[in-house]
Short mmCIF file of C-alpha atoms in Angstrom, two decimals:
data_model
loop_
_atom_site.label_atom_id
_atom_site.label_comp_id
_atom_site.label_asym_id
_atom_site.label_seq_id
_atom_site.Cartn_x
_atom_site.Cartn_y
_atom_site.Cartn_z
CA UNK M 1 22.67 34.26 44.15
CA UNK M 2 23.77 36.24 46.88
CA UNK M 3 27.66 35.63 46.25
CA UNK M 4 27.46 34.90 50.47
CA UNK M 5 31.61 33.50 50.89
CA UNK M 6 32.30 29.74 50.88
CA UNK M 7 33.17 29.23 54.28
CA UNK M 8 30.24 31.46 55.42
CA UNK M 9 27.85 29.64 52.78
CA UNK M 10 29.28 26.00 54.30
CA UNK M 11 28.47 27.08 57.93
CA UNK M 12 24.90 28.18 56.95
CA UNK M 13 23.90 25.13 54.60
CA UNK M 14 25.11 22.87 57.83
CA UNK M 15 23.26 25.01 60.22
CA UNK M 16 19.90 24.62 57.93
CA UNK M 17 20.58 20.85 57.38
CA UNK M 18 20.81 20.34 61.08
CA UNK M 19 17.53 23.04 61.67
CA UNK M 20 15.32 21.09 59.89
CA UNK M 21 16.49 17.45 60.03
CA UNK M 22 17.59 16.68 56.81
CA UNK M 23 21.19 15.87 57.34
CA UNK M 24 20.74 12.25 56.44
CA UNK M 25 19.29 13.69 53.07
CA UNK M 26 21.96 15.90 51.65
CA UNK M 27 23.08 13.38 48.77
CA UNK M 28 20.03 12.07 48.16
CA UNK M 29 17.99 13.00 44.46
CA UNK M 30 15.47 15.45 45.20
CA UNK M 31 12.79 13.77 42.73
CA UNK M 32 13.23 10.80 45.27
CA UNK M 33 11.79 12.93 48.44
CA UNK M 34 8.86 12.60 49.62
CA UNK M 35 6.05 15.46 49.26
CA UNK M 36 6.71 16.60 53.23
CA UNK M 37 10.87 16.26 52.74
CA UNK M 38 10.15 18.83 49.55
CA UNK M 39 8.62 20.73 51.68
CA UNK M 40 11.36 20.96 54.49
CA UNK M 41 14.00 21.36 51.48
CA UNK M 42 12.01 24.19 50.39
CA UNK M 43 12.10 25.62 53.62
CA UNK M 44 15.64 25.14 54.56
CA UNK M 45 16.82 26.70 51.40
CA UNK M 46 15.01 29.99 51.92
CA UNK M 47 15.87 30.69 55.44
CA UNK M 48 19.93 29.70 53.91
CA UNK M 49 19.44 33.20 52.42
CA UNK M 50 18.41 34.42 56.20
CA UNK M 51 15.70 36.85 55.26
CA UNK M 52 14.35 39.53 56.80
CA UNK M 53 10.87 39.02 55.78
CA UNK M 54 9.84 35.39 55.52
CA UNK M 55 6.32 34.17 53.47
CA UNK M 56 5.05 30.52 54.04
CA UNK M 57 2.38 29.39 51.44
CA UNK M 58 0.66 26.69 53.16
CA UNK M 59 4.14 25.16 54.17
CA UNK M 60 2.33 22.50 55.90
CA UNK M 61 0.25 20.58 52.78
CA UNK M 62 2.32 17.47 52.83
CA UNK M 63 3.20 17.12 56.05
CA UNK M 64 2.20 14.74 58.52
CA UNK M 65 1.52 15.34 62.10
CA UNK M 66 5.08 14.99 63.58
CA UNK M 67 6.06 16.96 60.00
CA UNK M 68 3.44 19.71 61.29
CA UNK M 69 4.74 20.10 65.11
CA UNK M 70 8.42 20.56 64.03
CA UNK M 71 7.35 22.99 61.35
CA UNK M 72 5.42 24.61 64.30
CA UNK M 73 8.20 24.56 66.56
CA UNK M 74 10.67 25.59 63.58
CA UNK M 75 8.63 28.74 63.19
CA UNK M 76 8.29 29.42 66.94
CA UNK M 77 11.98 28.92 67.16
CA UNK M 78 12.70 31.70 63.90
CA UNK M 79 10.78 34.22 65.75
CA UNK M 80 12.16 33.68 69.14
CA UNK M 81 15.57 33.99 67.68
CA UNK M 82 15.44 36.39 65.46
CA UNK M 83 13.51 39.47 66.57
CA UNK M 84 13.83 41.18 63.54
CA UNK M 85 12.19 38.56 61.28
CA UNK M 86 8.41 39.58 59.78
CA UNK M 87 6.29 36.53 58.68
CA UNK M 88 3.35 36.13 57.17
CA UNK M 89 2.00 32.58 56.85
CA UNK M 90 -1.01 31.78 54.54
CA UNK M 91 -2.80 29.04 55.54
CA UNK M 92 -6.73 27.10 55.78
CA UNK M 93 -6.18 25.47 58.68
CA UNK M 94 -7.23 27.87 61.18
CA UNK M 95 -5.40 26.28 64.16
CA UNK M 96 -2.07 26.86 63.14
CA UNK M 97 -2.60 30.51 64.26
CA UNK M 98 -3.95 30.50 67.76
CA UNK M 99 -0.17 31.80 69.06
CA UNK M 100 -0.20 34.35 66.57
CA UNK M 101 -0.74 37.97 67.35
CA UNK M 102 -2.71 38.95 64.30
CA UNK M 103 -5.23 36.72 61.86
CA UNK M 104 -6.47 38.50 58.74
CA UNK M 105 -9.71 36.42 57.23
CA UNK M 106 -10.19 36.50 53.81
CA UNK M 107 -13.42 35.82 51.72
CA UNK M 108 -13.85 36.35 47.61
CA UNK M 109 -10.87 38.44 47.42
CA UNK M 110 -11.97 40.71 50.54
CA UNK M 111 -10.83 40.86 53.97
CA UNK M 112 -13.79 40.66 56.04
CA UNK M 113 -11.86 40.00 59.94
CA UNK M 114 -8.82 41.54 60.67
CA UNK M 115 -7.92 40.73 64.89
CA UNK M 116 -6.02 38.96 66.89
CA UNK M 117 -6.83 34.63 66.86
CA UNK M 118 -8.94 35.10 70.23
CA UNK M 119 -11.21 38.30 68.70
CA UNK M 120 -11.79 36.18 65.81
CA UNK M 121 -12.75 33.01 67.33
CA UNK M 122 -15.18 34.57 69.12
CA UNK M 123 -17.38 35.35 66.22
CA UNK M 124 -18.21 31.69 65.48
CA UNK M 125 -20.87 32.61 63.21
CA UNK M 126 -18.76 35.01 61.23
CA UNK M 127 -15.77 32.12 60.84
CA UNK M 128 -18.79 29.75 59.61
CA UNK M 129 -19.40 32.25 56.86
CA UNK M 130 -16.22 32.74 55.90
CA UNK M 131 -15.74 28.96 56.10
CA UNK M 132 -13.01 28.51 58.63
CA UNK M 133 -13.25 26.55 61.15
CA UNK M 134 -12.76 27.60 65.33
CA UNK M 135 -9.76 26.02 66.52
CA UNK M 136 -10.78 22.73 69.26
CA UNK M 137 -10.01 25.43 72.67
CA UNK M 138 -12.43 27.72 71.46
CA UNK M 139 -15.22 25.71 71.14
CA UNK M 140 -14.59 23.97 74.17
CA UNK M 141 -14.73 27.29 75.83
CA UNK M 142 -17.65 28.39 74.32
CA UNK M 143 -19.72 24.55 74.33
CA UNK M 144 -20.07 25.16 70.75
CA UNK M 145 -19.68 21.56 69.41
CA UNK M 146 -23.04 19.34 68.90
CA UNK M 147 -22.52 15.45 68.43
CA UNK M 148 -24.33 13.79 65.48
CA UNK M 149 -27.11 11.43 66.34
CA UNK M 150 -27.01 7.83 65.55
CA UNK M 151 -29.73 7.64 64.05
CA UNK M 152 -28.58 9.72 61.47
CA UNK M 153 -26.22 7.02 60.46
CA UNK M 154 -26.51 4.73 57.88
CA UNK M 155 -26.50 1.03 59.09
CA UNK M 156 -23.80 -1.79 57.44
CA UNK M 157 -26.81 -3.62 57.01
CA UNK M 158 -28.43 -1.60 54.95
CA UNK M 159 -25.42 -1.63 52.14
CA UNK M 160 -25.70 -4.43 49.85
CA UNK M 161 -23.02 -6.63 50.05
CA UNK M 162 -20.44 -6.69 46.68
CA UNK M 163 -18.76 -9.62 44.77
CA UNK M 164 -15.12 -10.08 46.73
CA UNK M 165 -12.59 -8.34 44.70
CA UNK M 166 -8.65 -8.49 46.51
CA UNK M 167 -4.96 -6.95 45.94
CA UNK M 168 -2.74 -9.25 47.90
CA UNK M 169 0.87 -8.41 47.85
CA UNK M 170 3.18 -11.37 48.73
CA UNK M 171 6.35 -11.37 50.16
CA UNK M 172 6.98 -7.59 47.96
CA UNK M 173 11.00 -6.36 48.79
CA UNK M 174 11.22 -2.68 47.19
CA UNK M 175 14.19 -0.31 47.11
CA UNK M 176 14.64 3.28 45.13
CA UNK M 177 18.52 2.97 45.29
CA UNK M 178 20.01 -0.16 43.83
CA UNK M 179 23.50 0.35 45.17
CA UNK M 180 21.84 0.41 48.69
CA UNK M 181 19.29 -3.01 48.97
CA UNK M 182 20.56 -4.29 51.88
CA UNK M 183 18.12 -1.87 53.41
CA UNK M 184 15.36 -1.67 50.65
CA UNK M 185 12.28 0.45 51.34
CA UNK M 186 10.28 -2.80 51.66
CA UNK M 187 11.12 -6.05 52.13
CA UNK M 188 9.04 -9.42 52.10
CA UNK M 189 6.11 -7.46 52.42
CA UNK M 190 2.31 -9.47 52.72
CA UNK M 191 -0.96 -7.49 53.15
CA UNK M 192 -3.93 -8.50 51.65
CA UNK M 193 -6.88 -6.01 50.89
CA UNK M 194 -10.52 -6.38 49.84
CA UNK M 195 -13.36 -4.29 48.52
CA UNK M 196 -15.45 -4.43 51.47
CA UNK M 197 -13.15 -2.52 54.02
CA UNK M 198 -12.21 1.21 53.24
CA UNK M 199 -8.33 0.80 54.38
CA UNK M 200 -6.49 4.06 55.89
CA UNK M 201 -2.31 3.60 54.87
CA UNK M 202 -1.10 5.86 58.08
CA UNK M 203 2.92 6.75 58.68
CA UNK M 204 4.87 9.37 58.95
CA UNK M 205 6.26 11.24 55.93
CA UNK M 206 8.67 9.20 53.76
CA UNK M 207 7.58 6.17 54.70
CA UNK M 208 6.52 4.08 51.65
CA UNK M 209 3.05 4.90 51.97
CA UNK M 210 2.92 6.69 48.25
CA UNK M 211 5.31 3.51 47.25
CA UNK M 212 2.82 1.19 48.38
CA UNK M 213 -0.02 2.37 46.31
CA UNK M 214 1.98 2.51 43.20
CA UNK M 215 3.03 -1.03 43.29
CA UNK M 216 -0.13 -1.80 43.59
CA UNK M 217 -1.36 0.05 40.44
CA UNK M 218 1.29 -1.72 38.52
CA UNK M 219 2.84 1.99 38.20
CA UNK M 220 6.01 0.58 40.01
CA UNK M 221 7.45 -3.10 39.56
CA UNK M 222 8.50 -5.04 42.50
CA UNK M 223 12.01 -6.42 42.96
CA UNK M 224 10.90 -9.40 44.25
CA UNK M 225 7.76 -10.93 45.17
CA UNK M 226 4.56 -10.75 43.39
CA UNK M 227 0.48 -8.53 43.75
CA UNK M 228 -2.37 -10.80 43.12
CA UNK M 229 -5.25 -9.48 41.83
CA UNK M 230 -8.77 -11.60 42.73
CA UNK M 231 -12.15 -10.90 41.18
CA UNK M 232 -10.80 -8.61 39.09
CA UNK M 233 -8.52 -7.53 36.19
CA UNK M 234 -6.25 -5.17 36.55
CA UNK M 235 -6.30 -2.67 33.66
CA UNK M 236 -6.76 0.73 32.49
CA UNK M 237 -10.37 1.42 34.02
CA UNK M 238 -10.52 -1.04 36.36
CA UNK M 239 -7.83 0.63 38.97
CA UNK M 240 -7.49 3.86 39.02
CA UNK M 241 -5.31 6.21 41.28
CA UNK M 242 -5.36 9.98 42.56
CA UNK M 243 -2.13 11.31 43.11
CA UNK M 244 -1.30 13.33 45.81
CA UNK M 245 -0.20 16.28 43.41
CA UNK M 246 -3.10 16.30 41.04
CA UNK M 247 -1.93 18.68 38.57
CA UNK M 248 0.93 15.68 37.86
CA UNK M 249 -2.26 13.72 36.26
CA UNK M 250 -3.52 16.67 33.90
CA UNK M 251 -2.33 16.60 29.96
CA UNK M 252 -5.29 19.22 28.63
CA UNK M 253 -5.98 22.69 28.87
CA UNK M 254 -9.81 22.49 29.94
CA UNK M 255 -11.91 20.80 32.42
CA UNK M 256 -13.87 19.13 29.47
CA UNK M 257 -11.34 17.61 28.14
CA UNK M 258 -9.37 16.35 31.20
CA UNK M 259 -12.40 14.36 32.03
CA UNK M 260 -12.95 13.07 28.94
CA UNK M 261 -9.65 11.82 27.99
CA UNK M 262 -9.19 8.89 30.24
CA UNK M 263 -12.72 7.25 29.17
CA UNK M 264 -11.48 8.25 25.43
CA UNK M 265 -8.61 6.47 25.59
CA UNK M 266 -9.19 3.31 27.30
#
């Protein structure tokens, strides 16, 4: 859009690919990425352009932790290089911002604190109202953190035990791109979960954990092996998922009706 010259255009697309990691990516489909690799394709095409004024809306949302740190550094690295470049990141998370040199807190539509990250840490009470939280050095400074008591916690024993209901997936081999299954996304796969646990799926982004969950909602088919389902059936109702962009799982216009419309049409 900015007619920049071909050879020019070539060295800056290489430069960006290289910036943000993603020259193992450049041929791949971009409704194949994962939520964090959108994220870093977003980014790398904007600073292509090599703006002078630069706007991140919440440019961390899908990344995960080592995502975060190289977007981090990737910022720190923009402004160190380019002394010329304004940028104004909007974020919640409060921590991103301690190296900043100004914060500007916003409440209802109003800005209510407008200093730099150490003036508005300070005011603890003020962040609590406006429902951010103090970044972990600040209340260490200040002593500010109180640890919950155990006996405000609810004891295992005290939860009545439910009937055993289990996914197991056996010996599951997964790929996206057919013409490449010698190295498929998973392959002879076993893990076996039950009710009674509440299971965390941790790895980095791009790493099957999205994959994982949809094979075992039936929304994706395995290549090979098979997902046993025990004490259960698995149907409509019975397992449900939440994807990580919800507005993928709306089809109506009100609130009314998007809750109503799965329990309709069962």
């Amino acid at each position: 859009n900015l007619n920049v010259p071909n050879p020019e255009l070539r060295e800056r697309v290489e430069a960006s690919l290289r910036f943000f990691g993603l020259e193992n990516y450049r041929s791949r489909l971009t409704s194949e990425l994962s939520g964090g690799e959108k994220q870093l394709l977003a980014l790398a095409a904007v600073m292509v352009a090599e703006p002078q004024i630069l706007i991140l809306d919440e440019p961390g949302s899908y990344l995960d932790e080592t995502g975060k740190r190289l977007l981090s550094d990737g910022v720190k690295m923009l402004m160190s290089h380019n002394s010329d470049l304004t940028l104004l990141r909007i974020t919640q998370y409060s921590y991103v911002t301690e190296d900043y040199k100004r914060v500007v807190v916003m409440k209802e539509g109003r800005v209510i604190m407008d200093d730099a990250p150490e003036a508005i840490f300070e005011k603890t009470d003020e962040c609590r109202r406006a429902g951010i939280a103090v970044p972990l050095k600040y209340r260490i400074d200040k002593g500010s953190d109180v640890s919950i008591r155990s006996s405000d916690n609810i004891s295992p024993r005290d939860v009545p035990a439910a009937p055993g209901k289990n996914i197991e997936l056996i010996d599951i081999s997964f790929s996206y791109d057919v013409g490449k299954r010698d190295k498929p996304l998973f392959n002879n796969l076993h893990i076996k979960l039950s009710n009674d646990h509440i299971y965390g799926i941790v790895g980095r982004s791009g790493s099957g954990k999205t994959t994982l969950i949809q094979l075992m909602a039936g929304l994706l088919k395995p290549e090979r092996g098979k997902i046993k389902y025990e004490g259960f059936e698995s149907k409509p109702g019975n397992l449900a998922v939440s994807f990580q962009h919800p507005e993928r799982q709306f089809f109506l216009d009100s609130v009314d009706g998007e809750l109503r419309f799965g329990p309709e049409n069962l």
